[in-house]
Amino acid sequence: MKHLNKLAVVIFLLAGLGSQAQDSNNPWALSFGANAVDTRVSAASSIKDQFSQYFNAKDNWNILPSVSYLNVSKYVGDNFSFGVTGSVNKISNFVNPRVGKGPYEVTNPGDLYYYGVDADIKYSFMSLLKYKSFEPSAHIGGGYTFVGEVSSGTLNGGLGLTYWMSEQVGISVQSTYKHSFDDSRIAGTDLASHMQHFAGFIFKFGGKDTDGDGVYDREDACPEVAGLKIYKGCPDTDGDGIVDASDACPDAAGSVAMNGCPDTDGDGVADKDDACPEVAGLKALKGCPDTDGDGITDLSDKCPNVKGPKENAGCPWADTDGDTVLDKDDKCPTVKGTVANNGCPEVSEEAVNKLNEYAKTILFNSGKSSFQKQTFPVLVSITSILKEYPTAKFSLEGHTDSTGKAANNIILSKERAAAVKNYLVENGISTERLTSEGYGDTKPIESNKTTKGKAANRRVEVKLVK
C-alpha cells in the first residue's frame, strides 16, 4: 500500500502536465489498472527472440496483484493527447542473456521495487475506423525509472488499444518499449531496457453541459437552453422541425417555407404578416385580395369590381366632357378640348382673325386711352371669345399713326393696349393670360400720308401666344 501512496503522490503532482487520447468534449481521462514488466527484450540476441515469448507471463513478467499504475491525460487536438503515467512493480523475474545457444536464465535479483514516471504523446487512429468503439493508438515519450538502488532515464514508444464500452468508460491495453541508455544490464547495477505492459480501465471526463440536455456545450448550438440532440442542443417549442432560434413563430407550428409560421389561408403569406389571414390574397398586398386587380385591396377599394387608381380610392377617373382627357387632368373639364391642349379647345385661326376684326374697330378718344362709347359692344364680343378658350394666352399690341412726336406715340400706344387689357381683366379674363405692349408708329400697316392710312395704323392687335 505504501508503494501505491508514493505512486499517487507522483501522479497528482504531475497531473497538470498530463494528456492522452480523448476528445474535445471530454478532454480529461483517468486510467488505472495493472502493469507487467518484462526484461527479456534486452536479453534477447535477435528480434525473433525478443518476441518469441512475448506473452510468457508466468516466467518473464513481473506483476503486482493490485492496482499498479495510474495515468492522467488530456486531449490537445488533432487526435493527439499528452499523458503522464506513474507505475509501481516488483522485479522478481529477471531474464539474463543466454550463454551460447543455451536457454535464457530467469533469476530473482532480490525482489527489487520498480517505480516509473513516464510522459508520452499519443496519437489516436480512431478517426480512421468505421466502428468508433475501438481506438488503436501509438505513442512516444520518455521517463525515469527506479529499480532498487539504480535509476535511469528511458526513451519510450509503443502501441495501445482501447475498447469504449460507453462514451466515457473503456478498457485499455498498452505495451511500451522503454529503452535505457545504461551500458550494461546487470540487475541492481544498471537499468536494463525492458517492456512494460498495461491493462486497466479508462474514464473520460471534463465535458460541460450547462443546460443538461445531453449535448456538450462544445457541440451545443444553444448551450444555455435545453434542447434536442437532433437540433444540436437547441429547442423546438412548437415541434414543427424548426429550432426556436430560426423559427419566426416559435410557439405556433408552421412550415419551413414560412420560416416556422402558420399560413391559415394558404396564400403564401404567414399569418403574422397577413392583413387578411383568413382570406387568400396577394403577397404584394400583405395577403389581402384584389378582385379587380388594380393594386388596391378590396377592403380599401371603393370600386372593388372596377379598376381604378389609388389616388381615386380605386375608382376610375371621370371624363365629364368626353374629350378623353380625364377631369383630374382636364383644365376645361366641362368643355371638349384636345389632349395636346390639356383638355381645352385650341384657338383656331378663324377665332384669332375674328378677334382682330373686332380689335380694329376699337375707338379711343383723340389723344387719349379712354374708349369711345360705341366701342364697348366690341369689347364685350372680344371678352366672350376669350372666355371660350379659358387657357389660351394672348398679347395685346397698341399702334398709332405718325401724328405727333414719336416718344409720345409710344406712350399713348402702351396706354391704349393696357386699357384694353384692364377692361378684359375686369370682365373675367385672368390677368395671367394677357400681356400688353405699345409700339407707337413704328409698325404701320398702311401709309401715314393719307387719312385712310392713318386710320388703319391707329389700331389694337390681338395675337395668340403659343
XYZ file of C-alpha atoms in Angstrom:
466
model
C 0.000 0.000 0.000
C 2.888 2.381 0.791
C 4.089 1.950 -2.784
C 0.709 2.920 -4.124
C 0.744 6.020 -1.948
C 4.086 7.007 -3.453
C 2.636 6.417 -6.898
C -0.449 8.550 -6.216
C 1.671 11.445 -4.954
C 3.799 11.402 -8.106
C 0.778 11.238 -10.373
C -1.131 14.091 -8.780
C 1.969 16.281 -8.770
C 2.311 15.755 -12.497
C -1.389 15.626 -13.385
C -1.394 19.222 -14.561
C 1.001 18.195 -17.340
C -0.904 15.122 -18.455
C -2.957 14.426 -21.558
C -3.848 11.404 -23.650
C -6.145 10.355 -26.471
C -9.606 11.629 -25.636
C -11.860 14.058 -27.483
C -12.655 17.757 -27.264
C -15.903 17.146 -25.365
C -14.287 15.139 -22.566
C -10.670 16.290 -22.713
C -9.517 14.690 -19.475
C -9.058 10.984 -18.830
C -8.024 8.895 -15.878
C -6.953 5.285 -16.281
C -5.699 2.717 -13.771
C -5.060 -1.000 -13.538
C -2.212 -3.478 -13.512
C 1.157 -3.366 -15.214
C 3.721 -6.035 -16.082
C 7.479 -5.548 -16.602
C 9.345 -7.913 -18.967
C 13.184 -7.718 -19.208
C 13.518 -10.332 -21.958
C 13.636 -7.673 -24.699
C 17.128 -6.533 -23.636
C 18.445 -10.034 -23.022
C 17.453 -11.417 -26.452
C 20.121 -11.599 -29.102
C 17.669 -11.244 -32.021
C 14.330 -9.677 -32.859
C 12.837 -13.145 -33.105
C 13.959 -13.980 -29.576
C 12.621 -10.702 -28.269
C 9.075 -11.521 -29.316
C 9.085 -15.334 -29.232
C 7.877 -15.360 -25.612
C 6.154 -12.023 -25.642
C 3.165 -13.320 -23.654
C 5.126 -15.595 -21.324
C 3.693 -14.002 -18.209
C 4.484 -16.966 -15.973
C 8.264 -16.950 -16.455
C 9.163 -13.476 -17.755
C 6.610 -10.965 -16.476
C 6.711 -9.175 -13.163
C 3.213 -8.388 -11.888
C 1.851 -6.988 -8.612
C -1.584 -8.395 -7.711
C -3.108 -4.941 -7.231
C -3.689 -1.626 -8.941
C -0.167 -0.739 -10.021
C -0.414 2.136 -12.461
C -2.272 5.412 -12.715
C -2.477 7.640 -15.782
C -3.812 11.192 -16.172
C -4.148 12.608 -19.675
C -5.605 15.498 -21.632
C -6.653 15.855 -25.258
C -4.733 18.594 -27.103
C -6.382 18.430 -30.548
C -5.985 16.825 -33.972
C -6.126 13.290 -32.460
C -3.139 13.997 -30.191
C -3.068 13.771 -26.419
C -0.412 14.084 -23.764
C -0.293 11.962 -20.651
C 1.684 11.161 -17.529
C 1.812 7.653 -16.076
C 3.056 6.538 -12.694
C 3.632 2.845 -12.107
C 4.928 0.535 -9.370
C 6.064 -3.075 -9.578
C 8.421 -5.630 -8.016
C 11.154 -7.282 -10.081
C 11.404 -10.928 -9.102
C 11.878 -12.338 -12.616
C 14.933 -11.021 -14.430
C 15.834 -12.560 -17.804
C 19.599 -12.922 -18.243
C 21.339 -13.210 -21.619
C 21.890 -16.775 -22.649
C 25.362 -18.252 -22.995
C 25.976 -19.602 -26.485
C 22.920 -21.459 -27.644
C 21.791 -22.319 -24.159
C 18.471 -21.312 -22.627
C 17.645 -17.879 -21.232
C 18.080 -17.908 -17.480
C 15.438 -16.234 -15.349
C 16.632 -15.224 -11.895
C 15.355 -13.246 -8.920
C 17.558 -10.181 -8.447
C 16.191 -9.726 -4.925
C 12.579 -8.592 -5.273
C 13.636 -5.094 -6.350
C 10.929 -2.488 -6.181
C 10.203 -0.773 -9.516
C 8.909 2.810 -9.824
C 8.318 4.525 -13.142
C 7.224 8.042 -14.048
C 6.651 8.488 -17.793
C 5.205 11.116 -20.116
C 4.064 10.376 -23.632
C 2.452 11.893 -26.679
C -0.211 9.616 -28.067
C -1.907 9.628 -31.461
C -5.343 8.065 -31.871
C -6.292 6.225 -35.072
C -10.000 6.082 -34.155
C -10.947 8.651 -36.816
C -9.740 6.218 -39.490
C -12.062 3.433 -38.355
C -15.675 2.862 -39.261
C -16.530 1.442 -35.849
C -15.830 4.019 -33.176
C -15.869 1.573 -30.239
C -12.237 0.615 -30.877
C -9.430 3.110 -30.567
C -5.966 1.922 -31.671
C -3.122 4.283 -30.842
C 0.632 4.807 -30.965
C 2.751 6.725 -28.518
C 6.271 8.020 -27.964
C 7.790 9.707 -24.969
C 10.240 9.334 -22.158
C 10.515 8.926 -18.448
C 12.567 7.979 -15.474
C 12.623 4.571 -13.839
C 13.865 3.425 -10.414
C 14.704 -0.268 -9.819
C 16.128 -0.994 -6.398
C 19.065 1.339 -5.881
C 19.576 2.209 -9.551
C 17.692 4.579 -11.833
C 17.891 5.929 -15.335
C 16.027 7.878 -17.966
C 14.349 5.989 -20.791
C 13.136 6.675 -24.321
C 9.712 5.121 -24.768
C 7.486 4.014 -27.606
C 4.630 1.631 -28.122
C 1.106 0.720 -29.203
C -2.231 0.543 -27.459
C -5.875 -0.364 -27.948
C -8.959 0.869 -26.093
C -12.427 -0.615 -26.273
C -15.026 2.002 -25.307
C -17.955 0.382 -23.562
C -19.728 3.744 -23.412
C -18.993 7.323 -24.322
C -16.904 7.788 -21.174
C -15.824 4.333 -19.947
C -13.438 1.934 -21.648
C -10.962 -0.933 -21.214
C -7.419 -0.167 -22.256
C -4.327 -2.300 -23.005
C -0.917 -0.947 -23.955
C 2.650 -2.150 -24.484
C 5.601 0.208 -24.163
C 9.243 -0.417 -25.003
C 11.451 1.542 -22.569
C 14.978 1.919 -23.865
C 17.668 2.526 -21.215
C 20.938 4.256 -22.043
C 22.959 2.375 -19.381
C 25.898 0.424 -20.842
C 25.271 -2.883 -19.078
C 22.120 -4.682 -17.970
C 23.241 -6.164 -14.673
C 20.383 -6.246 -12.190
C 20.996 -3.976 -9.214
C 23.811 -2.194 -11.075
C 22.283 -0.681 -14.197
C 18.770 -0.223 -15.564
C 18.074 -2.650 -18.373
C 15.880 -1.807 -21.354
C 12.545 -3.566 -20.935
C 8.919 -3.858 -21.971
C 6.096 -2.608 -19.770
C 2.512 -3.739 -20.388
C -0.612 -2.052 -19.029
C -4.205 -3.222 -18.739
C -6.977 -1.374 -16.963
C -9.988 0.892 -17.088
C -10.134 4.381 -18.558
C -12.628 7.112 -17.724
C -13.084 10.263 -19.777
C -14.400 13.397 -18.076
C -14.355 17.181 -18.150
C -17.223 17.660 -20.583
C -19.534 20.575 -19.810
C -23.304 20.508 -20.431
C -24.645 23.737 -18.947
C -28.297 23.218 -19.861
C -28.325 19.496 -19.047
C -29.797 18.407 -22.366
C -27.213 15.714 -23.059
C -25.363 17.788 -25.648
C -21.964 19.065 -24.618
C -21.530 22.830 -24.664
C -18.761 22.477 -27.233
C -21.249 20.997 -29.709
C -24.363 22.706 -28.351
C -25.612 25.500 -30.601
C -27.799 26.649 -27.669
C -25.627 25.832 -24.629
C -27.769 27.712 -22.105
C -31.192 26.437 -23.235
C -32.133 22.771 -23.069
C -32.885 21.304 -26.468
C -32.705 18.184 -28.605
C -29.652 16.310 -29.876
C -31.038 16.223 -33.417
C -31.002 20.034 -33.378
C -27.526 20.324 -31.816
C -28.984 21.079 -28.414
C -31.450 23.761 -29.493
C -35.155 23.693 -28.565
C -38.132 23.395 -30.912
C -41.027 24.519 -28.724
C -43.817 24.088 -31.289
C -42.443 20.826 -32.689
C -42.503 21.918 -36.310
C -38.950 20.795 -37.025
C -37.530 24.318 -36.936
C -35.425 25.316 -33.946
C -36.714 28.271 -31.969
C -33.701 30.401 -32.863
C -34.613 30.155 -36.559
C -38.381 29.992 -36.051
C -40.170 33.285 -36.640
C -43.164 31.831 -34.751
C -41.643 29.535 -32.082
C -44.969 28.979 -30.296
C -47.084 28.138 -33.354
C -46.302 25.220 -35.657
C -45.603 26.266 -39.205
C -43.637 25.309 -42.280
C -40.072 25.778 -43.445
C -41.337 27.900 -46.338
C -42.957 30.270 -43.829
C -39.903 30.305 -41.525
C -41.808 28.267 -38.984
C -45.032 30.299 -39.069
C -48.555 29.101 -39.973
C -50.377 30.263 -43.126
C -54.074 29.651 -42.443
C -55.438 30.796 -45.820
C -52.605 29.205 -47.824
C -51.798 32.333 -49.799
C -48.056 32.199 -49.150
C -48.156 34.972 -46.552
C -47.538 33.970 -42.934
C -50.425 34.764 -40.598
C -48.238 37.155 -38.598
C -47.688 39.244 -41.738
C -51.120 38.670 -43.306
C -53.531 41.601 -43.011
C -56.290 39.208 -44.133
C -55.183 35.884 -42.542
C -58.423 34.012 -43.254
C -58.910 35.117 -46.875
C -56.400 34.188 -49.568
C -54.805 37.213 -51.129
C -51.647 38.546 -52.706
C -48.175 38.817 -51.179
C -47.784 42.300 -52.611
C -50.903 43.373 -50.695
C -49.943 41.696 -47.383
C -52.180 38.723 -48.056
C -55.369 40.632 -48.902
C -57.429 40.051 -52.097
C -57.745 42.498 -55.009
C -60.721 41.408 -57.097
C -60.372 43.985 -59.886
C -56.571 43.754 -59.995
C -55.961 47.467 -59.667
C -53.396 47.092 -56.861
C -55.812 48.218 -54.134
C -57.143 45.709 -51.625
C -60.891 45.105 -51.653
C -61.054 46.474 -48.112
C -59.736 49.841 -49.248
C -61.211 49.872 -52.754
C -64.398 51.957 -53.124
C -64.937 50.278 -56.500
C -63.688 46.690 -55.815
C -65.069 45.307 -59.087
C -63.819 48.082 -61.387
C -60.199 49.029 -61.853
C -59.217 52.474 -60.697
C -56.195 54.386 -59.418
C -55.171 54.578 -55.778
C -55.468 58.372 -55.901
C -59.183 57.986 -56.591
C -59.739 55.261 -53.916
C -59.749 52.500 -56.550
C -62.416 54.050 -58.758
C -61.877 55.154 -62.374
C -61.499 58.890 -63.073
C -64.416 60.717 -64.705
C -64.279 62.441 -68.117
C -67.261 64.802 -67.937
C -66.853 66.400 -71.365
C -65.876 63.139 -73.090
C -62.755 64.532 -74.722
C -60.582 61.603 -73.491
C -58.789 63.910 -71.065
C -59.719 62.849 -67.534
C -61.279 65.515 -65.340
C -58.290 65.414 -62.983
C -56.024 66.449 -65.854
C -58.567 68.460 -67.837
C -58.127 72.192 -67.439
C -61.511 72.590 -69.129
C -63.459 69.608 -67.673
C -66.858 70.750 -68.926
C -65.767 71.820 -72.426
C -64.423 69.421 -75.025
C -60.858 70.079 -75.974
C -57.772 68.335 -77.224
C -55.201 66.196 -75.434
C -52.455 68.459 -76.738
C -54.133 71.454 -75.097
C -54.798 69.700 -71.724
C -58.454 69.109 -72.493
C -59.206 72.671 -73.555
C -60.275 73.728 -77.048
C -57.482 75.046 -79.210
C -57.794 78.602 -80.593
C -58.480 78.386 -84.305
C -57.056 80.731 -86.887
C -60.622 81.811 -87.596
C -61.110 82.854 -83.955
C -57.868 84.862 -83.993
C -58.928 86.631 -87.190
C -62.305 87.393 -85.667
C -60.651 88.866 -82.564
C -58.539 91.144 -84.709
C -61.524 92.204 -86.798
C -63.160 93.337 -83.563
C -59.949 94.896 -82.311
C -59.667 97.085 -85.431
C -62.970 98.717 -84.518
C -61.904 99.767 -81.020
C -62.060 103.554 -80.919
C -60.317 105.819 -78.418
C -60.935 109.446 -77.661
C -58.476 111.610 -79.557
C -55.014 111.642 -77.933
C -56.291 109.561 -75.017
C -56.538 105.921 -73.876
C -60.199 106.174 -72.949
C -62.794 104.369 -75.090
C -65.467 105.971 -77.189
C -68.945 104.879 -76.223
C -69.630 102.830 -79.337
C -66.528 100.635 -78.585
C -67.972 98.842 -75.543
C -70.075 96.319 -77.505
C -66.885 95.405 -79.388
C -65.030 94.818 -76.108
C -67.898 92.624 -74.903
C -67.597 90.472 -78.024
C -63.813 90.132 -77.579
C -64.345 89.121 -73.948
C -66.872 86.483 -74.978
C -64.465 84.903 -77.464
C -61.601 84.803 -74.952
C -63.833 83.005 -72.466
C -64.337 80.204 -74.988
C -60.621 79.429 -74.662
C -60.025 79.594 -70.892
C -56.346 78.564 -71.016
C -55.174 80.388 -74.140
C -52.856 83.342 -73.695
C -52.910 86.489 -75.782
C -50.771 89.530 -76.420
C -52.441 92.947 -76.897
C -50.400 95.321 -79.058
C -51.171 99.045 -79.409
C -50.195 101.144 -82.507
C -50.611 104.825 -83.559
C -50.206 106.878 -86.732
C -47.276 109.227 -87.197
C -49.088 112.340 -85.982
C -47.185 113.971 -83.102
C -43.858 113.152 -81.555
C -42.668 109.541 -81.739
C -41.950 109.346 -77.987
C -45.456 110.490 -77.164
C -46.900 107.984 -79.610
C -45.047 105.111 -77.846
C -46.538 106.149 -74.520
C -50.019 106.552 -75.969
C -49.899 103.126 -77.676
C -48.808 101.432 -74.444
C -51.614 103.119 -72.517
C -54.263 102.133 -75.089
C -53.117 98.449 -75.136
C -53.112 98.445 -71.319
C -56.621 99.931 -71.289
C -57.921 97.016 -73.380
C -56.174 94.546 -71.067
C -57.644 96.182 -67.960
C -61.146 96.031 -69.411
C -60.797 92.314 -70.184
C -59.413 91.546 -66.711
C -62.230 93.487 -65.083
C -64.683 91.383 -67.058
C -63.436 87.947 -66.078
C -60.297 87.223 -68.107
C -57.347 86.091 -65.946
C -54.521 88.610 -65.896
C -52.023 85.733 -66.314
C -53.463 85.111 -69.775
C -52.847 88.638 -71.056
C -49.873 90.851 -71.819
C -49.881 94.313 -73.372
C -47.311 96.362 -75.228
C -47.219 99.554 -77.303
C -45.140 100.266 -80.422
C -46.214 103.810 -81.341
C -45.888 104.493 -85.077
C -43.045 102.031 -85.633
C -45.158 99.278 -87.233
C -47.551 100.903 -89.724
C -49.696 98.641 -91.913
C -50.512 101.425 -94.419
C -49.093 104.794 -95.448
C -49.388 107.642 -92.948
C -49.652 110.141 -95.839
C -53.371 109.588 -96.257
C -56.266 109.950 -93.892
C -57.340 106.388 -94.629
C -53.864 105.075 -93.976
C -53.547 106.882 -90.652
C -56.928 105.497 -89.552
C -55.728 101.958 -90.340
C -52.493 102.464 -88.439
C -54.364 103.569 -85.310
C -55.241 100.070 -84.092
C -55.029 97.341 -81.413
C -53.943 93.845 -82.477
C -54.704 90.606 -80.621
C -52.110 87.836 -81.044
C -52.229 84.246 -79.768
C -49.237 83.401 -77.576
C -48.095 79.830 -78.239
